[in-house]
Short mmCIF file of C-alpha atoms in Angstrom, two decimals:
data_model
loop_
_atom_site.label_atom_id
_atom_site.label_comp_id
_atom_site.label_asym_id
_atom_site.label_seq_id
_atom_site.Cartn_x
_atom_site.Cartn_y
_atom_site.Cartn_z
CA UNK A 925 66.60 46.61 171.26
CA UNK A 926 66.96 47.87 167.72
CA UNK A 927 67.50 45.48 164.85
CA UNK A 928 70.82 45.88 163.01
CA UNK A 929 68.97 47.08 159.90
CA UNK A 930 67.49 49.98 161.81
CA UNK A 931 70.90 50.95 163.09
CA UNK A 932 72.70 51.13 159.74
CA UNK A 933 71.80 54.14 157.62
CA UNK A 934 73.09 54.15 154.05
CA UNK A 935 75.01 57.03 152.54
CA UNK A 936 73.77 60.44 153.69
CA UNK A 937 73.96 63.60 151.55
CA UNK A 938 75.51 66.59 153.36
CA UNK A 939 76.30 69.32 150.79
CA UNK A 940 78.19 71.45 153.32
CA UNK A 941 80.40 68.72 154.67
CA UNK A 942 83.27 70.36 156.53
CA UNK A 943 86.66 69.32 157.83
CA UNK A 944 87.27 66.74 160.52
CA UNK A 945 86.29 68.10 163.91
CA UNK A 946 83.45 70.29 162.63
CA UNK A 947 79.82 69.76 163.55
CA UNK A 948 77.27 69.56 160.74
CA UNK A 949 73.49 69.70 160.78
CA UNK A 950 71.68 67.33 158.44
CA UNK A 951 68.90 68.57 156.17
CA UNK A 952 65.29 67.91 157.15
CA UNK A 953 64.87 64.87 154.87
CA UNK A 954 68.23 63.36 155.89
CA UNK A 955 67.45 64.03 159.56
CA UNK A 956 64.15 62.22 159.14
CA UNK A 957 65.87 59.32 157.40
CA UNK A 958 68.64 58.95 159.97
CA UNK A 959 66.62 59.70 163.10
CA UNK A 960 63.20 58.27 162.30
CA UNK A 961 63.66 55.66 159.58
CA UNK A 962 66.97 54.21 160.78
CA UNK A 963 66.39 55.18 164.43
CA UNK A 964 70.00 56.18 164.87
CA UNK A 965 70.93 57.66 168.26
CA UNK A 966 73.65 59.91 169.62
CA UNK A 967 76.97 58.11 169.36
CA UNK A 968 76.03 56.12 166.23
CA UNK A 969 78.11 56.50 163.08
CA UNK A 970 76.92 57.35 159.57
CA UNK A 971 78.74 57.83 156.31
CA UNK A 972 78.12 61.04 154.38
CA UNK A 973 79.13 62.62 151.09
CA UNK A 974 79.03 66.18 149.84
CA UNK A 975 78.41 64.99 146.27
CA UNK A 976 81.68 66.61 145.21
CA UNK A 977 84.07 63.79 146.03
CA UNK A 978 84.24 63.90 149.79
CA UNK A 979 83.19 60.93 151.90
CA UNK A 980 83.16 61.35 155.67
CA UNK A 981 82.51 59.33 158.77
CA UNK A 982 80.15 61.21 161.05
CA UNK A 983 79.40 60.52 164.71
CA UNK A 984 75.88 61.57 165.65
CA UNK A 985 75.83 64.21 168.38
CA UNK A 986 72.12 64.85 168.72
CA UNK A 987 68.85 63.56 167.26
CA UNK A 988 65.90 65.93 167.14
CA UNK A 989 63.96 67.70 164.41
CA UNK A 990 67.44 68.05 162.89
CA UNK A 991 70.23 65.57 163.42
CA UNK A 992 73.61 67.07 164.30
CA UNK A 993 76.83 65.15 163.84
CA UNK A 994 80.56 65.54 164.29
CA UNK A 995 82.83 64.99 161.28
CA UNK A 996 85.42 62.35 162.24
CA UNK A 997 87.36 61.47 159.10
CA UNK A 998 87.14 62.95 155.62
CA UNK A 999 88.36 61.16 152.52
CA UNK A 1000 88.64 63.15 149.31
CA UNK A 1001 88.20 61.42 145.96
CA UNK A 1002 88.87 62.62 142.46
CA UNK A 1003 87.21 61.55 139.25
CA UNK A 1004 89.76 59.80 137.05
CA UNK A 1005 87.31 59.91 134.15
CA UNK A 1006 84.46 62.28 133.48
CA UNK A 1007 81.47 62.26 131.18
CA UNK A 1008 78.99 64.93 130.12
CA UNK A 1009 75.79 64.21 128.26
CA UNK A 1010 74.18 66.94 126.15
CA UNK A 1011 70.68 65.94 125.16
CA UNK A 1012 67.58 67.12 123.33
CA UNK A 1013 64.18 66.46 124.88
CA UNK A 1014 62.89 62.89 124.70
CA UNK A 1015 59.14 62.21 124.70
CA UNK A 1016 57.00 62.83 127.78
CA UNK A 1017 58.62 62.21 131.16
CA UNK A 1018 61.31 59.92 129.79
CA UNK A 1019 64.04 62.37 130.81
CA UNK A 1020 63.26 61.59 134.46
CA UNK A 1021 64.57 58.08 134.27
CA UNK A 1022 67.39 59.20 132.02
CA UNK A 1023 68.56 61.50 134.82
CA UNK A 1024 68.38 58.56 137.24
CA UNK A 1025 70.40 56.30 134.96
CA UNK A 1026 73.05 58.92 134.10
CA UNK A 1027 73.49 59.50 137.84
CA UNK A 1028 73.83 55.78 138.56
CA UNK A 1029 76.37 55.32 135.78
CA UNK A 1030 78.53 58.09 137.21
CA UNK A 1031 78.07 60.79 134.56
CA UNK A 1032 79.33 64.16 135.78
CA UNK A 1033 76.97 66.56 134.03
CA UNK A 1034 73.59 66.46 132.30
CA UNK A 1035 73.09 69.38 129.92
CA UNK A 1036 69.61 69.60 128.36
CA UNK A 1037 69.74 71.14 124.86
CA UNK A 1038 67.20 73.44 123.27
CA UNK A 1039 67.04 72.09 119.72
CA UNK A 1040 65.48 73.12 116.46
CA UNK A 1041 62.95 70.29 116.55
CA UNK A 1042 62.26 70.30 120.30
CA UNK A 1043 62.63 72.59 123.26
CA UNK A 1044 62.33 71.74 126.94
CA UNK A 1045 59.65 74.34 127.57
CA UNK A 1046 59.01 75.49 131.09
CA UNK A 1047 57.91 72.78 133.48
CA UNK A 1048 57.38 73.85 137.07
CA UNK A 1049 59.26 71.67 139.51
CA UNK A 1050 61.32 69.80 136.91
CA UNK A 1051 64.71 71.01 138.11
CA UNK A 1052 63.87 70.19 141.72
CA UNK A 1053 62.52 66.77 140.73
CA UNK A 1054 65.64 65.94 138.71
CA UNK A 1055 67.78 66.97 141.63
CA UNK A 1056 65.88 64.70 144.01
CA UNK A 1057 66.24 61.83 141.52
CA UNK A 1058 69.99 62.48 141.17
CA UNK A 1059 70.50 62.61 144.94
CA UNK A 1060 68.59 59.37 145.44
CA UNK A 1061 70.63 57.69 142.70
CA UNK A 1062 73.91 58.90 144.22
CA UNK A 1063 72.94 57.50 147.61
CA UNK A 1064 71.72 54.26 146.06
CA UNK A 1065 75.03 53.86 144.21
CA UNK A 1066 77.04 54.83 147.31
CA UNK A 1067 78.84 57.32 145.09
CA UNK A 1068 80.79 60.39 146.16
CA UNK A 1069 79.68 62.54 143.24
CA UNK A 1070 76.30 64.09 142.53
CA UNK A 1071 75.22 64.43 138.89
CA UNK A 1072 75.33 68.12 137.98
CA UNK A 1073 72.12 69.19 136.30
CA UNK A 1074 72.45 72.26 134.10
CA UNK A 1075 69.61 74.47 132.94
CA UNK A 1076 68.58 73.90 129.30
CA UNK A 1077 70.78 75.84 126.85
CA UNK A 1078 70.59 76.45 123.10
CA UNK A 1079 73.02 74.13 121.31
CA UNK A 1080 75.41 76.89 120.20
CA UNK A 1081 75.76 78.14 123.75
CA UNK A 1082 76.29 74.65 125.14
CA UNK A 1083 79.03 74.05 122.58
CA UNK A 1084 80.83 77.23 123.59
CA UNK A 1085 80.91 76.04 127.20
CA UNK A 1086 82.70 72.78 126.41
CA UNK A 1087 86.25 72.54 127.74
CA UNK A 1088 88.91 72.14 125.07
CA UNK A 1089 90.54 68.74 125.00
CA UNK A 1090 87.38 66.80 125.71
CA UNK A 1091 86.67 63.89 123.35
CA UNK A 1092 83.31 64.47 121.66
CA UNK A 1093 80.76 62.00 120.37
CA UNK A 1094 77.59 62.49 118.39
CA UNK A 1095 74.98 59.70 118.49
CA UNK A 1096 73.98 58.95 114.90
CA UNK A 1097 72.51 55.86 113.29
CA UNK A 1098 74.98 55.97 110.40
CA UNK A 1099 77.99 56.84 112.53
CA UNK A 1100 81.15 54.81 112.94
CA UNK A 1101 81.34 51.77 115.19
CA UNK A 1102 82.15 52.58 118.82
CA UNK A 1103 85.82 52.21 119.74
CA UNK A 1104 86.92 51.08 123.21
CA UNK A 1105 85.69 53.51 125.85
CA UNK A 1106 88.18 56.15 127.04
CA UNK A 1107 89.81 55.32 130.36
CA UNK A 1108 90.59 58.89 131.42
CA UNK A 1109 89.80 62.52 130.75
CA UNK A 1110 86.52 64.18 129.83
CA UNK A 1111 84.18 62.58 127.27
CA UNK A 1112 81.16 64.45 125.94
CA UNK A 1113 78.18 62.99 124.09
CA UNK A 1114 75.48 64.84 122.17
CA UNK A 1115 72.16 63.10 121.61
CA UNK A 1116 69.30 64.63 119.63
CA UNK A 1117 65.72 65.12 120.77
CA UNK A 1118 63.01 62.56 119.94
CA UNK A 1119 62.74 63.88 116.38
CA UNK A 1120 66.51 64.11 115.95
CA UNK A 1121 68.92 66.96 115.28
CA UNK A 1122 68.56 68.96 112.05
CA UNK A 1123 71.50 68.90 109.61
CA UNK A 1124 72.68 72.38 110.62
CA UNK A 1125 72.93 71.30 114.22
CA UNK A 1126 74.89 68.18 113.30
CA UNK A 1127 77.22 70.20 111.06
CA UNK A 1128 77.88 72.65 113.88
CA UNK A 1129 78.84 69.79 116.18
CA UNK A 1130 81.02 68.01 113.65
CA UNK A 1131 82.79 71.36 113.10
CA UNK A 1132 83.45 71.40 116.83
CA UNK A 1133 85.08 67.98 116.73
CA UNK A 1134 82.13 65.71 117.50
CA UNK A 1135 82.61 62.24 116.00
CA UNK A 1136 79.39 60.54 114.81
CA UNK A 1137 79.09 57.09 116.39
CA UNK A 1138 76.54 54.37 116.10
CA UNK A 1139 75.33 52.95 119.41
CA UNK A 1140 73.22 50.05 118.19
CA UNK A 1141 71.97 48.37 115.05
CA UNK A 1142 68.40 49.58 115.52
CA UNK A 1143 66.93 53.04 115.87
CA UNK A 1144 67.03 54.11 119.51
CA UNK A 1145 64.76 56.51 121.32
CA UNK A 1146 66.48 59.71 122.44
CA UNK A 1147 66.79 58.64 126.06
CA UNK A 1148 67.92 55.13 125.13
CA UNK A 1149 70.71 56.52 122.96
CA UNK A 1150 71.91 58.78 125.79
CA UNK A 1151 71.80 55.86 128.17
CA UNK A 1152 73.58 53.51 125.75
CA UNK A 1153 76.39 56.01 125.33
CA UNK A 1154 76.70 56.47 129.11
CA UNK A 1155 76.79 52.69 129.59
CA UNK A 1156 79.54 52.42 126.97
CA UNK A 1157 81.49 55.11 128.76
CA UNK A 1158 80.92 53.53 132.19
CA UNK A 1159 82.12 50.17 130.87
CA UNK A 1160 85.54 51.73 130.21
CA UNK A 1161 86.20 52.09 133.93
CA UNK A 1162 89.12 49.69 133.54
CA UNK A 1163 90.27 47.10 135.99
CA UNK A 1164 88.21 46.79 139.16
CA UNK A 1165 89.59 48.47 142.24
CA UNK A 1166 87.87 46.10 144.68
CA UNK B 821 42.94 65.94 101.18
CA UNK B 822 45.05 64.02 103.62
CA UNK B 823 48.33 65.37 104.90
CA UNK B 824 51.40 63.27 104.05
CA UNK B 825 51.83 62.39 107.74
CA UNK B 826 48.38 60.84 107.83
CA UNK B 827 49.19 58.74 104.77
CA UNK B 828 52.42 57.17 106.01
CA UNK B 829 51.99 54.52 108.67
CA UNK B 830 55.12 53.29 110.44
CA UNK B 831 56.03 49.64 110.79
CA UNK B 832 53.01 47.37 111.38
CA UNK B 833 53.15 44.12 113.35
CA UNK B 834 51.61 41.14 111.55
CA UNK B 835 52.60 37.92 113.38
CA UNK B 836 51.13 35.66 110.67
CA UNK B 837 52.80 37.34 107.74
CA UNK B 838 52.64 34.98 104.79
CA UNK B 839 54.33 34.66 101.41
CA UNK B 840 54.06 37.14 98.59
CA UNK B 841 50.64 36.99 96.99
CA UNK B 842 48.78 36.07 100.18
CA UNK B 843 46.16 38.28 101.79
CA UNK B 844 46.55 39.07 105.51
CA UNK B 845 44.15 40.60 108.00
CA UNK B 846 45.62 43.06 110.48
CA UNK B 847 44.85 42.76 114.19
CA UNK B 848 42.28 45.09 115.74
CA UNK B 849 44.87 47.55 117.16
CA UNK B 850 46.90 47.60 113.92
CA UNK B 851 43.71 48.02 111.87
CA UNK B 852 42.75 50.98 114.04
CA UNK B 853 46.23 52.47 113.67
CA UNK B 854 46.41 52.05 109.89
CA UNK B 855 42.77 52.86 109.08
CA UNK B 856 41.85 55.45 111.67
CA UNK B 857 45.05 57.06 112.90
CA UNK B 858 46.92 57.13 109.57
CA UNK B 859 43.73 57.16 107.46
CA UNK B 860 45.22 54.80 104.94
CA UNK B 861 42.92 53.68 102.11
CA UNK B 862 42.70 50.75 99.73
CA UNK B 863 45.70 50.89 97.40
CA UNK B 864 48.05 52.48 99.96
CA UNK B 865 51.22 50.67 100.94
CA UNK B 866 52.43 49.79 104.44
CA UNK B 867 55.50 47.98 105.73
CA UNK B 868 54.95 45.08 108.09
CA UNK B 869 57.05 42.65 110.12
CA UNK B 870 56.25 39.32 111.73
CA UNK B 871 58.75 39.99 114.53
CA UNK B 872 60.73 36.94 113.47
CA UNK B 873 62.89 38.54 110.79
CA UNK B 874 60.46 39.05 107.93
CA UNK B 875 59.76 42.49 106.56
CA UNK B 876 57.07 42.83 103.90
CA UNK B 877 55.51 45.46 101.69
CA UNK B 878 51.75 45.25 101.91
CA UNK B 879 49.18 46.82 99.61
CA UNK B 880 45.97 47.62 101.43
CA UNK B 881 42.97 45.80 99.94
CA UNK B 882 40.19 46.92 102.23
CA UNK B 883 39.74 49.22 105.24
CA UNK B 884 36.96 48.40 107.70
CA UNK B 885 36.78 47.15 111.28
CA UNK B 886 39.74 45.06 110.18
CA UNK B 887 42.20 46.13 107.49
CA UNK B 888 43.05 43.49 104.88
CA UNK B 889 46.16 43.72 102.75
CA UNK B 890 47.97 41.81 100.04
CA UNK B 891 51.59 40.78 100.65
CA UNK B 892 53.69 42.13 97.77
CA UNK B 893 57.34 41.50 98.63
CA UNK B 894 58.85 39.67 101.59
CA UNK B 895 62.41 40.17 102.74
CA UNK B 896 63.83 37.70 105.25
CA UNK B 897 66.51 38.84 107.68
CA UNK B 898 68.71 36.87 110.02
CA UNK B 899 70.26 37.95 113.26
CA UNK B 900 74.04 38.01 112.88
CA UNK B 901 74.40 38.45 116.65
CA UNK B 902 72.07 37.48 119.42
CA UNK B 903 71.76 38.40 123.07
CA UNK B 904 69.79 36.93 125.95
CA UNK B 905 69.37 38.63 129.29
CA UNK B 906 68.59 36.53 132.38
CA UNK B 907 67.53 38.75 135.24
CA UNK B 908 66.32 38.71 138.82
CA UNK B 909 63.50 41.05 139.82
CA UNK B 910 64.35 44.74 140.16
CA UNK B 911 62.34 46.94 142.53
CA UNK B 912 58.72 47.88 141.79
CA UNK B 913 57.76 48.31 138.17
CA UNK B 914 61.31 48.93 136.98
CA UNK B 915 61.25 45.78 134.86
CA UNK B 916 58.69 47.45 132.58
CA UNK B 917 61.15 49.96 131.22
CA UNK B 918 63.88 47.34 131.20
CA UNK B 919 61.75 45.30 128.79
CA UNK B 920 61.32 48.41 126.62
CA UNK B 921 65.05 49.12 126.54
CA UNK B 922 66.11 45.52 125.91
CA UNK B 923 63.66 45.46 122.98
CA UNK B 924 65.00 48.73 121.57
CA UNK B 925 68.59 47.56 121.85
CA UNK B 926 67.79 44.43 119.86
CA UNK B 927 68.09 41.78 122.58
CA UNK B 928 66.58 38.46 121.45
CA UNK B 929 65.26 37.05 124.72
CA UNK B 930 64.37 38.29 128.19
CA UNK B 931 64.38 35.50 130.77
CA UNK B 932 63.17 36.56 134.23
CA UNK B 933 64.89 34.51 136.98
CA UNK B 934 63.40 33.31 140.23
CA UNK B 935 66.23 33.94 142.68
CA UNK B 936 66.97 33.11 146.29
CA UNK B 937 66.57 36.73 147.38
CA UNK B 938 63.68 37.70 145.12
CA UNK B 939 60.95 36.02 143.12
CA UNK B 940 58.72 37.54 140.47
CA UNK B 941 55.51 36.52 142.23
CA UNK B 942 52.30 36.39 140.31
CA UNK B 943 51.22 39.67 138.81
CA UNK B 944 48.06 39.59 136.71
CA UNK B 945 48.55 41.15 133.31
CA UNK B 946 52.33 41.46 133.51
CA UNK B 947 53.11 39.13 130.61
CA UNK B 948 50.57 40.87 128.38
CA UNK B 949 51.85 44.30 129.39
CA UNK B 950 55.48 43.33 128.66
CA UNK B 951 54.42 41.98 125.30
CA UNK B 952 52.67 45.25 124.42
CA UNK B 953 55.77 47.20 125.48
CA UNK B 954 58.02 44.95 123.37
CA UNK B 955 55.81 45.28 120.30
CA UNK B 956 55.70 49.07 120.63
CA UNK B 957 59.50 49.19 120.99
CA UNK B 958 59.98 46.97 117.94
CA UNK B 959 57.75 49.22 115.84
CA UNK B 960 59.44 52.33 117.20
CA UNK B 961 62.86 50.93 116.30
CA UNK B 962 61.64 49.75 112.88
CA UNK B 963 63.13 46.38 113.76
CA UNK B 964 62.28 43.01 112.23
CA UNK B 965 62.59 41.07 115.48
CA UNK B 966 60.31 41.04 118.51
CA UNK B 967 61.90 40.56 121.93
CA UNK B 968 60.97 37.08 123.18
CA UNK B 969 59.64 37.23 126.72
CA UNK B 970 59.97 33.99 128.64
CA UNK B 971 58.05 33.05 131.77
CA UNK B 972 60.07 33.36 134.98
CA UNK B 973 62.19 30.27 135.68
CA UNK B 974 64.28 29.15 138.64
CA UNK B 975 67.95 29.83 137.93
CA UNK B 976 68.95 26.14 137.68
CA UNK B 977 66.29 25.51 135.08
CA UNK B 978 67.21 28.63 133.08
CA UNK B 979 70.84 27.51 133.02
CA UNK B 980 69.88 24.07 131.69
CA UNK B 981 68.08 25.76 128.78
CA UNK B 982 71.11 27.73 127.59
CA UNK B 983 72.52 26.62 124.24
CA UNK B 984 76.09 25.34 124.35
CA UNK B 985 78.61 27.65 122.72
CA UNK B 986 77.05 30.87 123.98
CA UNK B 987 79.42 33.33 125.63
CA UNK B 988 78.23 33.96 129.18
CA UNK B 989 78.58 37.00 131.38
CA UNK B 990 77.72 37.61 134.99
CA UNK B 991 77.25 41.22 136.16
CA UNK B 992 79.35 41.65 139.30
CA UNK B 993 80.85 44.73 140.91
CA UNK B 994 84.22 43.07 141.40
CA UNK B 995 84.29 41.38 138.00
CA UNK B 996 86.84 41.90 135.26
CA UNK B 997 86.78 44.90 132.94
CA UNK B 998 84.53 44.48 129.91
CA UNK B 999 86.34 43.38 126.76
CA UNK B 1000 85.21 44.50 123.30
CA UNK B 1001 81.65 43.36 122.63
CA UNK B 1002 81.27 40.16 120.58
CA UNK B 1003 80.42 40.79 116.93
CA UNK B 1004 78.66 37.47 116.27
CA UNK B 1005 77.05 34.49 117.93
CA UNK B 1006 74.92 34.28 121.07
CA UNK B 1007 75.87 36.26 124.19
CA UNK B 1008 74.08 35.68 127.48
CA UNK B 1009 74.10 37.93 130.54
CA UNK B 1010 72.93 37.12 134.05
CA UNK B 1011 72.01 39.99 136.34
CA UNK B 1012 70.90 39.51 139.93
CA UNK B 1013 67.73 40.84 141.56
CA UNK B 1014 67.71 44.13 143.50
CA UNK B 1015 69.33 42.45 146.51
CA UNK B 1016 71.84 40.54 144.37
CA UNK B 1017 72.52 36.86 143.78
CA UNK B 1018 73.58 34.68 146.73
CA UNK B 1019 77.01 33.02 146.55
CA UNK B 1020 75.57 29.62 145.67
CA UNK B 1021 73.81 31.11 142.67
CA UNK B 1022 76.97 32.83 141.49
CA UNK B 1023 79.00 29.66 141.96
CA UNK B 1024 76.47 27.71 139.90
CA UNK B 1025 76.79 30.24 137.07
CA UNK B 1026 80.58 30.40 137.16
CA UNK B 1027 80.59 26.57 137.00
CA UNK B 1028 78.49 26.92 133.84
CA UNK B 1029 81.04 29.22 132.23
CA UNK B 1030 79.70 32.64 133.21
CA UNK B 1031 82.49 35.24 133.38
CA UNK B 1032 82.05 37.92 136.07
CA UNK B 1033 82.29 41.38 134.50
CA UNK B 1034 82.09 44.84 135.93
CA UNK B 1035 79.79 47.20 134.05
CA UNK B 1036 80.54 50.48 135.84
CA UNK B 1037 82.57 51.93 138.66
CA UNK B 1038 79.55 52.49 140.88
CA UNK B 1039 76.90 50.14 142.21
CA UNK B 1040 74.12 49.78 139.68
CA UNK B 1041 70.50 48.97 140.28
CA UNK B 1042 69.44 45.58 138.89
CA UNK B 1043 67.68 47.03 135.85
CA UNK B 1044 70.51 49.50 135.16
CA UNK B 1045 73.06 46.67 135.16
CA UNK B 1046 70.96 44.66 132.70
CA UNK B 1047 70.58 47.72 130.52
CA UNK B 1048 74.28 48.60 130.68
CA UNK B 1049 75.20 45.09 129.57
CA UNK B 1050 72.71 45.21 126.70
CA UNK B 1051 74.07 48.61 125.61
CA UNK B 1052 77.62 47.20 125.67
CA UNK B 1053 76.47 44.28 123.55
CA UNK B 1054 74.53 46.53 121.15
CA UNK B 1055 77.60 48.75 120.71
CA UNK B 1056 79.47 45.80 119.24
CA UNK B 1057 77.27 45.80 116.15
CA UNK B 1058 80.37 46.57 114.09
CA UNK B 1059 80.54 48.78 111.08
CA UNK B 1060 77.32 50.50 110.05
CA UNK B 1061 75.44 48.96 107.17
CA UNK B 1062 73.83 52.24 106.09
#
């Protein structure tokens, strides 16, 4: 007999989740997790998300090298509030945990910025590593949305890609006090690299409607500032739904 | 000739900082930093803090195995707002970066909690490692206060040690929406371990005036919840002083 823990897989990531009635094949790591770690068998149910708002109940059809499953019910969710974080490079590998925390807090997009005082350079495997971290955080949070991870862009280019109408915030030690967090729409934060933005960069952002805000009394590291902003945003989620 | 960067040490930690006129001896690591890394010489000035609110200008008297310096001016600061975080054990070594982030955000005290579902166990060197992390974060933030790190305590005992009059918050997924952060006084947060508090623990806290609050829409890891609360608190610092 299997213990209940073995029989209850957590949220499974299925990027190509289809409509009810379809059969899907889980990826190799998810198949391993469901079939070997959780020891699920044909007939068992698992919950899956496509990372784009869909949550589905799956009924396992077959367990082998790849697990196949039938989509039973699909529920589609929309984001009522969205957040993007544009950030310069922090020191060392500190961006790894930043990606994890942004994903947990429900940020929609992480846009690394190539800045005057720091670039992201080329690091083999970084994009794949960040994606694995973001997927793990989504599953951990039982969330229906996967953090989008953009390739690093020069600031000017990143600014051009911002949708109009988004509220825009610039993390700055001498900025204004934070207001209440927005309860809807798209909010965008820009956070400098470890050594900070240069004045020209800040001017360009202020010209594009970014409001300088102060996140704490003390000087924050780059990744802490990004995280503090995301936590402020996440705290504006409004009344609990559960 | 020395470059300007070599001649300008950052904030130095001197726990036994005395009154103006006194001579202090820097610790071995701070002596190494000031004398070897920054190549400061007799006559140079450095800024020091005792981690308890005092910031002083020091004039270096002698540079050797230990650096000695004369205290010129001492400025005493007080915390207008204070925050304590009581927390159960997160997974693995995640508490290490939590300590760093709480220190950066200006939290006064970190109180690890022994909880029903998770204890802190005995880990050789953990207290010393946390202290090193907190000191580094204080220096990095150019702050005058060092995060106090308490030894792990059972929840009941930690609750008995709370000052009366503190506002108290309990991180809970189905809690109320966060209000505006308090701008003065002592605020205390309680965050469960990775597996969460048990009902009895939550009841005990609610009986002691803890208000359940929701920090984000999604499920947060233990250390992310603690961090999100601290960021919310830090964001209430009010109007910038600079």
